[in-house]
Structure formats: C-alpha cells, structure tokens
mmCIF file of C-alpha atoms in Angstrom:
data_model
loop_
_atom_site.group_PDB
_atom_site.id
_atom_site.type_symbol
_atom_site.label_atom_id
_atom_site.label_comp_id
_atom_site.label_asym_id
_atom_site.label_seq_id
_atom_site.Cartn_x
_atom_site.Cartn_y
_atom_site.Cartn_z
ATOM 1 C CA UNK A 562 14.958 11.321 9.570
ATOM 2 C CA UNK A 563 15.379 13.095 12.790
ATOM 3 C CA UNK A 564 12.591 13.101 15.651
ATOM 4 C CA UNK A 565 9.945 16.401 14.599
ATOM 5 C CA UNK A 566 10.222 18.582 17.197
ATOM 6 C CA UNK A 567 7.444 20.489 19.263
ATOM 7 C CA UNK A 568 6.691 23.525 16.944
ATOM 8 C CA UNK A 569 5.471 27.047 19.178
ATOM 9 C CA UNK A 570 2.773 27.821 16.708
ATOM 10 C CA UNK A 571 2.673 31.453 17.927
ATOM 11 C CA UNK A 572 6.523 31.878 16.216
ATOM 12 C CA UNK A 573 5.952 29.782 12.905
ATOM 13 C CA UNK A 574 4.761 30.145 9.073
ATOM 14 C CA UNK A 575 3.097 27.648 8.095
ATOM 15 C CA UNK A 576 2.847 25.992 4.512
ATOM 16 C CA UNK A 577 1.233 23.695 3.539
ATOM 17 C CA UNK A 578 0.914 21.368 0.323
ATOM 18 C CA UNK A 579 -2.857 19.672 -0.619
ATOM 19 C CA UNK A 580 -3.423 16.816 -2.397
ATOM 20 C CA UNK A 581 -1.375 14.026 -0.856
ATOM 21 C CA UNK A 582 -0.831 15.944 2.139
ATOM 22 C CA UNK A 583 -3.628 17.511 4.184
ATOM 23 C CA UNK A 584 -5.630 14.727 1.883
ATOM 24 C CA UNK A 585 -5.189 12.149 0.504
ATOM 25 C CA UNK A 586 -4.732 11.747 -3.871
ATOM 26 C CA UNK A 587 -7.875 10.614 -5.916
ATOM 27 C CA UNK A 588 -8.564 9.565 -9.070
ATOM 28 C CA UNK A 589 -9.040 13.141 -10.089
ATOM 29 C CA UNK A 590 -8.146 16.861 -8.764
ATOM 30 C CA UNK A 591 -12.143 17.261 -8.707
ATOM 31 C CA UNK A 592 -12.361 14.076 -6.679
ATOM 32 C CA UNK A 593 -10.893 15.521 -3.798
ATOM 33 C CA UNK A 594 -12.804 17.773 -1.013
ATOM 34 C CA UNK A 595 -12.068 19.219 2.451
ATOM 35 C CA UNK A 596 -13.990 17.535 5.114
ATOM 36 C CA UNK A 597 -15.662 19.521 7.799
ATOM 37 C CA UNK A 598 -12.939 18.219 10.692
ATOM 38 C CA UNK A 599 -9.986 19.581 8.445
ATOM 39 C CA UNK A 600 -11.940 22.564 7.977
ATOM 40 C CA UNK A 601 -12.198 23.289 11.662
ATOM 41 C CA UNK A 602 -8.402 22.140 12.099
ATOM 42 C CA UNK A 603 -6.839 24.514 9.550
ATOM 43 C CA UNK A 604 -9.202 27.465 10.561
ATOM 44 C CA UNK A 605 -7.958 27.045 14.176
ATOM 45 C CA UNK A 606 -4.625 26.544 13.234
ATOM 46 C CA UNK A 607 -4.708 29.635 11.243
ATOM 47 C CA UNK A 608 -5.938 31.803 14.250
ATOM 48 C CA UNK A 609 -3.398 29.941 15.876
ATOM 49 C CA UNK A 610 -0.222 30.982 13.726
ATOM 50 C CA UNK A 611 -1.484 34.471 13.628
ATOM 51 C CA UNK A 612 -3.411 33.841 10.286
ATOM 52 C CA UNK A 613 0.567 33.055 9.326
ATOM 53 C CA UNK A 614 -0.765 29.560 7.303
ATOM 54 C CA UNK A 615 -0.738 29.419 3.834
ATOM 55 C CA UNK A 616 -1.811 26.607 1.438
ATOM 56 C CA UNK A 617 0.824 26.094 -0.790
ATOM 57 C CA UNK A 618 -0.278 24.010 -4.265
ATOM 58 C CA UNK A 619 -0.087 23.299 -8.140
ATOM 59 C CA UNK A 620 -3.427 24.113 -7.846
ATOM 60 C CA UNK A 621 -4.185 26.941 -10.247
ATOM 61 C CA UNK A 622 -6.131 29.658 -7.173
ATOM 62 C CA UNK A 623 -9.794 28.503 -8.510
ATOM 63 C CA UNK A 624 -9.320 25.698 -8.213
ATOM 64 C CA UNK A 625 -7.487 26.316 -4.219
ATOM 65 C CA UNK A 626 -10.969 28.621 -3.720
ATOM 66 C CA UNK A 627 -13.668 26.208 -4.570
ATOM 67 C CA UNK A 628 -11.677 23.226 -2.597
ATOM 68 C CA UNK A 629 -11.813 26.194 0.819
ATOM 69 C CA UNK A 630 -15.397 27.144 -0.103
ATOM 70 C CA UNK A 631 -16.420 29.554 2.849
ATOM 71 C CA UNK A 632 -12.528 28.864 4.889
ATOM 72 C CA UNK A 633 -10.861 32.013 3.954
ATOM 73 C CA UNK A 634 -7.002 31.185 3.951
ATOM 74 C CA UNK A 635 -3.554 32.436 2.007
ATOM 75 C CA UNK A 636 -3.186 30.872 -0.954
ATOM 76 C CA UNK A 637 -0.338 29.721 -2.896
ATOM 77 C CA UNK A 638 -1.182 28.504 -6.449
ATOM 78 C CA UNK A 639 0.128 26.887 -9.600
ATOM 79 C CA UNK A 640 3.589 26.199 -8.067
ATOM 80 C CA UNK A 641 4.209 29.444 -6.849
ATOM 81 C CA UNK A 642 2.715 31.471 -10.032
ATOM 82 C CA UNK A 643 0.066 33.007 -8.172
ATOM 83 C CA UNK A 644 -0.120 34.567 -4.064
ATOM 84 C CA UNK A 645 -3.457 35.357 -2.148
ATOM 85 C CA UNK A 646 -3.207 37.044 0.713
ATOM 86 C CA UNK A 647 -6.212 38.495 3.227
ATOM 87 C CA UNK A 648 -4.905 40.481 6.202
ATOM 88 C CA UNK A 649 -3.110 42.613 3.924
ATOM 89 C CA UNK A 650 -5.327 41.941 0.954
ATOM 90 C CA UNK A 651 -2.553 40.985 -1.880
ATOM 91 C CA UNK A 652 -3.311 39.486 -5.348
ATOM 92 C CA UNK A 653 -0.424 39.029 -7.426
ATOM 93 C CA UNK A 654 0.553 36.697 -10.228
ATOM 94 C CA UNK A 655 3.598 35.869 -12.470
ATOM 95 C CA UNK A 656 3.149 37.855 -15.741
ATOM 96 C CA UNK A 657 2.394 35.229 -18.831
ATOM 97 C CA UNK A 658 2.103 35.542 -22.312
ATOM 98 C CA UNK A 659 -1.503 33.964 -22.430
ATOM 99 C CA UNK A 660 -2.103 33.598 -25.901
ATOM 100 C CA UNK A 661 1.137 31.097 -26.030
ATOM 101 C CA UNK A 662 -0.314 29.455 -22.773
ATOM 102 C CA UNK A 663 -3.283 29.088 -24.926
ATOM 103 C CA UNK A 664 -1.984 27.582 -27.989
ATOM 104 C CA UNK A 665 0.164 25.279 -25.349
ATOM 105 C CA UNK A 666 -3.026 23.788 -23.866
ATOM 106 C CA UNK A 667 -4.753 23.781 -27.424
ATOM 107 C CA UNK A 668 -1.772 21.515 -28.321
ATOM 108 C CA UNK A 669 -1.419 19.341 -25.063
ATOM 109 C CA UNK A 670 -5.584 18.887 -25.435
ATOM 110 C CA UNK A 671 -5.088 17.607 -29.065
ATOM 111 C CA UNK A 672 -2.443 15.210 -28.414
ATOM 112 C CA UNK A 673 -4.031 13.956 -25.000
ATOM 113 C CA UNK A 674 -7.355 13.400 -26.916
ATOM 114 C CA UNK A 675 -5.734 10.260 -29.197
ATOM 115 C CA UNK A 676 -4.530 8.469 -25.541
ATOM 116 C CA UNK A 677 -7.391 7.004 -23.718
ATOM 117 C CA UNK A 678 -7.397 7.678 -20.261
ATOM 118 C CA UNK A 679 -4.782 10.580 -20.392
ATOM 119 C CA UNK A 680 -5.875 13.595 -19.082
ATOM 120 C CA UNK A 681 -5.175 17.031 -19.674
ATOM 121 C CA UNK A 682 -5.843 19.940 -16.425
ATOM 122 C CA UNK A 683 -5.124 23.300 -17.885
ATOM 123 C CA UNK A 684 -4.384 25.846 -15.542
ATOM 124 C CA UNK A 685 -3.802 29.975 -15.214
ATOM 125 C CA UNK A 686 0.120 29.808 -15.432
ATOM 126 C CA UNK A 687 0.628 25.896 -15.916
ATOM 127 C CA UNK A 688 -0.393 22.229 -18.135
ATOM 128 C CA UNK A 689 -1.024 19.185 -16.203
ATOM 129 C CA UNK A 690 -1.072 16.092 -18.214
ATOM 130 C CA UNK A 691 -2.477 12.944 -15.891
ATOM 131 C CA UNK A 692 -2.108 9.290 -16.768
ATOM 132 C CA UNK A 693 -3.037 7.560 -13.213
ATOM 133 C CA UNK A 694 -5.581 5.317 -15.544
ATOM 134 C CA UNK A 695 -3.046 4.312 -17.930
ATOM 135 C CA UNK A 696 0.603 4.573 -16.422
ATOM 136 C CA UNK A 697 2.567 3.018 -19.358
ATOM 137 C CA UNK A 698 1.946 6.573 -21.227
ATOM 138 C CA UNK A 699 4.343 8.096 -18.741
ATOM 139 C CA UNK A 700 7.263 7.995 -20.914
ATOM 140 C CA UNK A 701 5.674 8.958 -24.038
ATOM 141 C CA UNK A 702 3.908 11.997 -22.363
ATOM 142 C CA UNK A 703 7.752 13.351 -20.754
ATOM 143 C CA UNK A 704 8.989 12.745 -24.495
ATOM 144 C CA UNK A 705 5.754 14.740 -26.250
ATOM 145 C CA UNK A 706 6.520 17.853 -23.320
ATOM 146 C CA UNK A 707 10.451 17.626 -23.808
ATOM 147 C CA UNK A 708 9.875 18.781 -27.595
ATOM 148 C CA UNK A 709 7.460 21.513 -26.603
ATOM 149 C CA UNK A 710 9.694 22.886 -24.274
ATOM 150 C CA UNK A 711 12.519 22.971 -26.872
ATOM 151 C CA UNK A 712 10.412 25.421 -28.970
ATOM 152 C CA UNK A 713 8.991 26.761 -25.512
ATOM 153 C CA UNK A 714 12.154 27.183 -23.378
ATOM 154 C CA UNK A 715 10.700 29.723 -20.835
ATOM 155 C CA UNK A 716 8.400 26.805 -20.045
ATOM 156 C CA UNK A 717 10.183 23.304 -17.929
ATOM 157 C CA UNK A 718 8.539 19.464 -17.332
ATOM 158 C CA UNK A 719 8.599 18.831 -13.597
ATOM 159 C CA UNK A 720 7.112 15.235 -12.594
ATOM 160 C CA UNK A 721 4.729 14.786 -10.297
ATOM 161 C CA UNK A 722 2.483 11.799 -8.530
ATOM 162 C CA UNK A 723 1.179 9.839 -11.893
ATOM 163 C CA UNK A 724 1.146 13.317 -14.008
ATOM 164 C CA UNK A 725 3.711 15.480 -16.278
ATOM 165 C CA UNK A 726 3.055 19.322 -15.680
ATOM 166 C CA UNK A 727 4.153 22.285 -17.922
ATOM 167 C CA UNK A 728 5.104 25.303 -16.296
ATOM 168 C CA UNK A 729 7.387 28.567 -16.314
ATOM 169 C CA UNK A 730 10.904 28.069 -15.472
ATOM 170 C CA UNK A 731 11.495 31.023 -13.167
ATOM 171 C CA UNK A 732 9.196 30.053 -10.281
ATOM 172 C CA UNK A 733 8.668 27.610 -7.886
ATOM 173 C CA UNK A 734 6.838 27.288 -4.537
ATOM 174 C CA UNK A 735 9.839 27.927 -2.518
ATOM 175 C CA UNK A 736 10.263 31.569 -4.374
ATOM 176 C CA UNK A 737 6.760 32.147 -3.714
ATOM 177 C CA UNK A 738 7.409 31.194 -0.066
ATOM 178 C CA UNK A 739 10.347 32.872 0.286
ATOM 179 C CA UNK A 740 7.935 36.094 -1.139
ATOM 180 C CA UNK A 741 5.471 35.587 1.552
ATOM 181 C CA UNK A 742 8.037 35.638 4.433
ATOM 182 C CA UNK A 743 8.780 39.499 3.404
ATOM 183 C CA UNK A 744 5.637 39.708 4.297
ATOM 184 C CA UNK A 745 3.380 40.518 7.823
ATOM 185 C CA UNK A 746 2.114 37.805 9.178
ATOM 186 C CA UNK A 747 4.871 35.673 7.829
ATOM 187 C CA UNK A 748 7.752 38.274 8.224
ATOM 188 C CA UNK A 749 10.394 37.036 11.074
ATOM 189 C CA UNK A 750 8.687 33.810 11.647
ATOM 190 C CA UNK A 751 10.097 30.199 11.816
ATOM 191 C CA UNK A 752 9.227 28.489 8.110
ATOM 192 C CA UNK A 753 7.256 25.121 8.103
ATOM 193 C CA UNK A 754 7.170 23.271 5.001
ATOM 194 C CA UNK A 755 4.985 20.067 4.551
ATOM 195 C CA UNK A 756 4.618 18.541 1.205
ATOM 196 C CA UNK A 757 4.404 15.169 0.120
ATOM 197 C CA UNK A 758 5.880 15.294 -4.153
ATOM 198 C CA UNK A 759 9.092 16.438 -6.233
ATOM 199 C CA UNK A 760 7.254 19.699 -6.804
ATOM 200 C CA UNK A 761 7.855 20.450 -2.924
ATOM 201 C CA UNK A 762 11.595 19.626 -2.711
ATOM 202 C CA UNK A 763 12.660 23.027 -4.088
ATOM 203 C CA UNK A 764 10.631 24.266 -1.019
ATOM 204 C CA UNK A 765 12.140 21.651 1.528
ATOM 205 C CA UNK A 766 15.641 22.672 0.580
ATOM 206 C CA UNK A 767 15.079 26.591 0.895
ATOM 207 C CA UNK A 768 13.112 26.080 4.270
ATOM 208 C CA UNK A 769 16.571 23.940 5.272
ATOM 209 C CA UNK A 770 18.448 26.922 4.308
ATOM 210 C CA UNK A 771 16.628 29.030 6.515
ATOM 211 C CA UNK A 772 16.858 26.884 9.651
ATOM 212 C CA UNK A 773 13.111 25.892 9.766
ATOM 213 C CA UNK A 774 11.616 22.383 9.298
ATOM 214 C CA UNK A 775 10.506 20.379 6.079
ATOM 215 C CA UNK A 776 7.985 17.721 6.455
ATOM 216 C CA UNK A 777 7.659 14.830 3.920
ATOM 217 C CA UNK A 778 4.482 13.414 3.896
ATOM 218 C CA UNK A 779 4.309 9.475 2.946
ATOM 219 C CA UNK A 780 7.037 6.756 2.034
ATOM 220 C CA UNK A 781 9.173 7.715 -0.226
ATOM 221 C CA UNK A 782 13.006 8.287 0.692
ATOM 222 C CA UNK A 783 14.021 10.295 -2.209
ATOM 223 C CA UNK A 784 13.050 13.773 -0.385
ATOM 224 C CA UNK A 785 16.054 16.556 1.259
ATOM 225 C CA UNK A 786 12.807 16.799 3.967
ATOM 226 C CA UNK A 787 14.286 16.742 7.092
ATOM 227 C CA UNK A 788 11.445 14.983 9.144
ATOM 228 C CA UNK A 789 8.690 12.821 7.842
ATOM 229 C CA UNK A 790 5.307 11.811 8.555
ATOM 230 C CA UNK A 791 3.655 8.493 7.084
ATOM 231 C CA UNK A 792 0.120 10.026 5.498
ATOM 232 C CA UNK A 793 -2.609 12.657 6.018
ATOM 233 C CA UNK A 794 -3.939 10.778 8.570
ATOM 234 C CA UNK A 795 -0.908 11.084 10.453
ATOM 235 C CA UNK A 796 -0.030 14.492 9.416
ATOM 236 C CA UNK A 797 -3.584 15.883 11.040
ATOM 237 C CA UNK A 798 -3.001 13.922 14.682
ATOM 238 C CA UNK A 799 0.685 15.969 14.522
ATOM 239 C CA UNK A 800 -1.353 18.862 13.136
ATOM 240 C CA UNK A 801 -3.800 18.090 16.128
ATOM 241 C CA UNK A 802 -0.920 17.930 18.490
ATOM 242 C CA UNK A 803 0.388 21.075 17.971
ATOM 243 C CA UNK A 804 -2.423 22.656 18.309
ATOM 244 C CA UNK A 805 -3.500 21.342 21.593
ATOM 245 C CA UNK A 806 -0.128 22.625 22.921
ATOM 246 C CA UNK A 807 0.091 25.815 21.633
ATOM 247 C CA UNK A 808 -3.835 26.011 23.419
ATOM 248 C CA UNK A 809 -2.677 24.342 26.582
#
C-alpha cells in the first residue's frame, strides 16, 4: 500500500461506506448508531467538500435516514439501487419488479426461520441473510441463494462481512458513484472512495480508473484499494486530519 496522500478537500468527492468504516460492525444493523463527535465530523466535512460527501451503503435509504437522524447528507443506498441528493434535491431509484422482491423475501424469511440464529434484513431493492451468531451456516445459506438466483437471474449473491445478500445484477455502488459525479457538487471533482468489504471493491477499482484514491478500511489484503487505514478509529483521526488542513 502506498503512503495516503494529503487530500485538498475543497477539490474532492467524497464517499463513504458505514458499517465497518465510519463505525465499527455490531451484532446487528440496528445495533449500530452515529455518535455525536462523528456527527459533528461528517457535517463539517461536508461543508468542507462543498456538501460534495456522500454516504455510500447496502443500507436500504431508511435505514441510511434514521442512522443520520437530524445530519442531512447524500445518500447512497442498497448498493447503489437508490441516490439522495439535497442541493439539487434528487430522488431516484433502480426500477424493481416488487411483487417478485416480495415473494423473494417471503421465501428467504421461510427458509431463515428453520436456522437458529440466521437472520434475514429485507430491504427496498435487496435480501440480506446474516449468520454472525452461527457462522457454520455460511455455506448452506450461498448454496440456498445460488438456486434462487438460477430461477431469479436478474438477481446475483455478493458476500459480505458474516452475511449473504441478494441483489440486482446491473448495479453496484461504483455505477451509482460514477452517477453522482455527473452531477454538481460532485461534477469535476477528485473521487474518494473508503470502504472496508467485497461490496466496495467494484467502487475501489472504478475510483482507480479515474485517478482518485480508494481507501480500505481494516486488515484484510484481498482489496484493489490503493491505500489503507487499520479501523474507524483510525479512519476519523485521517478524517480529522484533513480537515484541520483544509481549515488551516
């Protein structure tokens, strides 16, 4: 990994990934809340970017809402399924056939509720199944979602930290990205990625291909990240840093 560079805030986009990067993972998505510091951090650094910062998640955009509460930020949900923007106000969402999204969660639900301790998180465009509590169901749960996607192919499996998730095919958070940076604030600016799971990669290689900088947040090596940090912890004090410069 090469030495992170001082990053003009003024010039950049800035995207940013949730659980297991601005904080750390818990037991459950509920679990997790934004503390009053990294409120006050990401509301200056949003000021500071030229309200060019965007939370990027697999967070369906409720669930992104009730985790901001009264910080008003860009959001990025569900993979890249669904884009919030304030200043210009933008709602838009990948189109899904809901009533087959229903009948996928309806059958995800009934399989998960014969496993103790798996659990399923149904979201707006995607199906998270979570076995943290009882990790030898891993390869049972990728085998249950590979036959559902072979009568489901618009759907894929991607992996994720201790859960299996369910979603469309033809999106990902780096298209959504990409999206965003057509767009004022983001237009012409120098793309940030920071992630910490698989789910992020697709953004970390696009951001390469753009010339800006992806961030890998924690220990593993299997990331195309160009620059790492070791935790949340760490990622706020380089957060921190940056922001003290672009102030100085």
């Amino acid at each position: 990994m090469m030495l992170l560079p001082s990053v003009p805030l003024e010039q950049a986009a800035l995207f940013l990934d949730v659980d297991g990067t601005l904080v750390p993972l818990a037991p459950t998505p509920e679990a997790v809340y934004f503390d009053a510091e990294l409120k006050e951090l990401l509301a200056e650094l949003y000021e500071a970017t030229g309200q060019a910062l965007c939370l990027v998640s697999g967070r369906d955009q409720r669930s992104l809402e009730q985790l901001c509460g009264s910080l008003d930020l860009p959001l990025i949900g569900c993979h890249g399924a669904t884009i919030r923007l304030l200043q210009p106000a933008l709602q838009w969402s990948a189109p899904i056939d809901f009533d087959c999204h229903q009948q996928l969660i309806h059958t995800c639900t009934q399989w998960c509720d014969t496993k103790e301790g798996v659990r399923v998180e149904p979201k707006s465009h995607s199906i998270a199944i979570h076995y943290r509590a009882q990790p030898h169901y891993r390869a049972a749960i990728y085998a249950f979602l590979t036959e559902l996607v072979e009568v489901y192919p618009e759907y894929v499996v991607v992996a994720g930290k201790c859960v299996w998730e369910l979603r469309q095919a033809y999106f990902n958070k780096a298209t959504a990205i990409a999206q965003l940076l057509q767009t004022l604030p983001f237009k012409d600016r120098l793309p940030i990625m920071i992630g910490d799971d698989v789910t992020d990669e697709p953004a970390f290689a696009w951001t390469n291909t753009q010339g800006g900088l992806s961030i890998h947040v924690g220990s593993s090596t299997q990331t195309c990240a160009r620059y790492k940090v070791a935790s949340p912890e760490a990622l706020r004090h380089l957060l921190g840093r940056w922001l003290h410069l672009a102030n100085a």
